């Protein structure tokens, strides 16, 4: 599989001569195995994202191992556990993988988990690769790296999205709904609000909700009475779907603007079709892509799992390939060597297209795709 990597200060080794290491992170020769741990969101309210993230990571491991990417007989072993959305369990599992001799650890599906784990990662000095958390400022080489595209950066995806969609959709008033106890969503809300106001939109109300909420009747009733041109959702995936359901049940049929957390067929089912006419952006979408890495990923995922991958599957796949690139560049499974290799990666071809890495944070070179849920549960490109 053709993949391009530019590395600063790290010598690339060929597949034949790559040194490898065992799961105890000791250097060894041909036929050895690197251990990668993954405290995952395999159950609970975030499983709609956590399960495809794990699937994407497993698919990448299969592809890496089957292709001999790391050298003759050199494999990655992925150990995955279920943290059940509990940061304490994430910390416990992370420490166990460190004790087991992991070369690197995938982590941090949620911002709350990321905030709790970041100090542990830095202390352990075993690199952590963030799979989906969007908490600002999280990446910190040489130990914390994030291949996730962060939409809240100045001039980033939120700003681009609002600048493009709001004028085209004629949005002049909006209500902002926020998962206020999630640091990532709360901080994103300030970006949404600033972008809306910059485009002349009157944010008539900000409604704060909690991540554990399941009943959004009051919020939906209030929104309906205010009758804004659009509802802007700075929320986690499940709450966003439940708010959409409550809104549509009360007759509100105007657009909902959301982050890529709603890019999930399971969430559309959770919303009871309420996500219809929800417009969102995505760095990757299986049916709206034209780059070689993405096309290969979609084909492999569909063959392996019998369905098209969503944004979360792409995140797991991308995170694992980042680890593989670092392992190959390092030629060594010791965490310190992998950390050095990760810090030296400056550019990669990914499912998002070419990305650059600055301070351990991935940044897209292309513009995101704008998408919309239809009334029949299909996603189509939004063209305004």
PDB file of N, CA and C in Angstrom, residues 150-161 163 191 195 198 364 367:
ATOM      1  N   UNK A 150      -8.858  18.734  14.750  1.00  0.00           N
ATOM      2  CA  UNK A 150      -9.538  19.546  15.757  1.00  0.00           C
ATOM      3  C   UNK A 150     -10.282  20.693  15.073  1.00  0.00           C
ATOM      4  N   UNK A 151     -11.615  20.696  15.160  1.00  0.00           N
ATOM      5  CA  UNK A 151     -12.387  21.698  14.412  1.00  0.00           C
ATOM      6  C   UNK A 151     -12.394  23.084  15.033  1.00  0.00           C
ATOM      7  N   UNK A 152     -11.980  23.206  16.311  1.00  0.00           N
ATOM      8  CA  UNK A 152     -12.142  24.474  17.021  1.00  0.00           C
ATOM      9  C   UNK A 152     -10.981  25.437  16.848  1.00  0.00           C
ATOM     10  N   UNK A 153      -9.933  25.040  16.134  1.00  0.00           N
ATOM     11  CA  UNK A 153      -8.800  25.935  15.964  1.00  0.00           C
ATOM     12  C   UNK A 153      -9.201  27.168  15.142  1.00  0.00           C
ATOM     13  N   UNK A 154      -8.587  28.317  15.397  1.00  0.00           N
ATOM     14  CA  UNK A 154      -8.918  29.528  14.632  1.00  0.00           C
ATOM     15  C   UNK A 154      -8.799  29.289  13.130  1.00  0.00           C
ATOM     16  N   UNK A 155      -9.857  29.630  12.422  1.00  0.00           N
ATOM     17  CA  UNK A 155      -9.890  29.395  10.989  1.00  0.00           C
ATOM     18  C   UNK A 155     -10.101  27.948  10.618  1.00  0.00           C
ATOM     19  N   UNK A 156     -10.421  27.122  11.620  1.00  0.00           N
ATOM     20  CA  UNK A 156     -10.596  25.690  11.421  1.00  0.00           C
ATOM     21  C   UNK A 156     -11.978  25.329  10.910  1.00  0.00           C
ATOM     22  N   UNK A 157     -12.371  24.076  11.145  1.00  0.00           N
ATOM     23  CA  UNK A 157     -13.580  23.546  10.518  1.00  0.00           C
ATOM     24  C   UNK A 157     -14.854  24.237  11.006  1.00  0.00           C
ATOM     25  N   UNK A 158     -14.934  24.574  12.306  1.00  0.00           N
ATOM     26  CA  UNK A 158     -16.124  25.291  12.783  1.00  0.00           C
ATOM     27  C   UNK A 158     -16.261  26.634  12.077  1.00  0.00           C
ATOM     28  N   UNK A 159     -15.175  27.381  12.044  1.00  0.00           N
ATOM     29  CA  UNK A 159     -15.217  28.704  11.409  1.00  0.00           C
ATOM     30  C   UNK A 159     -15.572  28.589   9.931  1.00  0.00           C
ATOM     31  N   UNK A 160     -14.931  27.654   9.236  1.00  0.00           N
ATOM     32  CA  UNK A 160     -15.219  27.465   7.815  1.00  0.00           C
ATOM     33  C   UNK A 160     -16.678  27.075   7.603  1.00  0.00           C
ATOM     34  N   UNK A 161     -17.155  26.144   8.431  1.00  0.00           N
ATOM     35  CA  UNK A 161     -18.516  25.628   8.310  1.00  0.00           C
ATOM     36  C   UNK A 161     -19.552  26.742   8.489  1.00  0.00           C
ATOM     37  N   UNK A 163     -19.075  30.003   8.323  1.00  0.00           N
ATOM     38  CA  UNK A 163     -18.913  31.028   7.282  1.00  0.00           C
ATOM     39  C   UNK A 163     -19.569  30.614   5.972  1.00  0.00           C
ATOM     40  N   UNK A 191     -16.500  28.774  20.397  1.00  0.00           N
ATOM     41  CA  UNK A 191     -16.083  28.943  18.995  1.00  0.00           C
ATOM     42  C   UNK A 191     -17.302  29.067  18.093  1.00  0.00           C
ATOM     43  N   UNK A 195     -18.293  32.466  15.934  1.00  0.00           N
ATOM     44  CA  UNK A 195     -18.446  32.366  14.477  1.00  0.00           C
ATOM     45  C   UNK A 195     -19.842  32.817  14.045  1.00  0.00           C
ATOM     46  N   UNK A 198     -20.003  36.594  14.325  1.00  0.00           N
ATOM     47  CA  UNK A 198     -19.202  37.191  13.268  1.00  0.00           C
ATOM     48  C   UNK A 198     -19.975  37.239  11.954  1.00  0.00           C
ATOM     49  N   UNK A 364      -5.464  19.202   8.777  1.00  0.00           N
ATOM     50  CA  UNK A 364      -5.847  18.913   7.400  1.00  0.00           C
ATOM     51  C   UNK A 364      -5.383  19.996   6.456  1.00  0.00           C
ATOM     52  N   UNK A 367     -10.258  21.006   2.658  1.00  0.00           N
ATOM     53  CA  UNK A 367     -11.457  21.456   3.352  1.00  0.00           C
ATOM     54  C   UNK A 367     -12.333  20.253   3.689  1.00  0.00           C
TER      55      UNK A 367
END
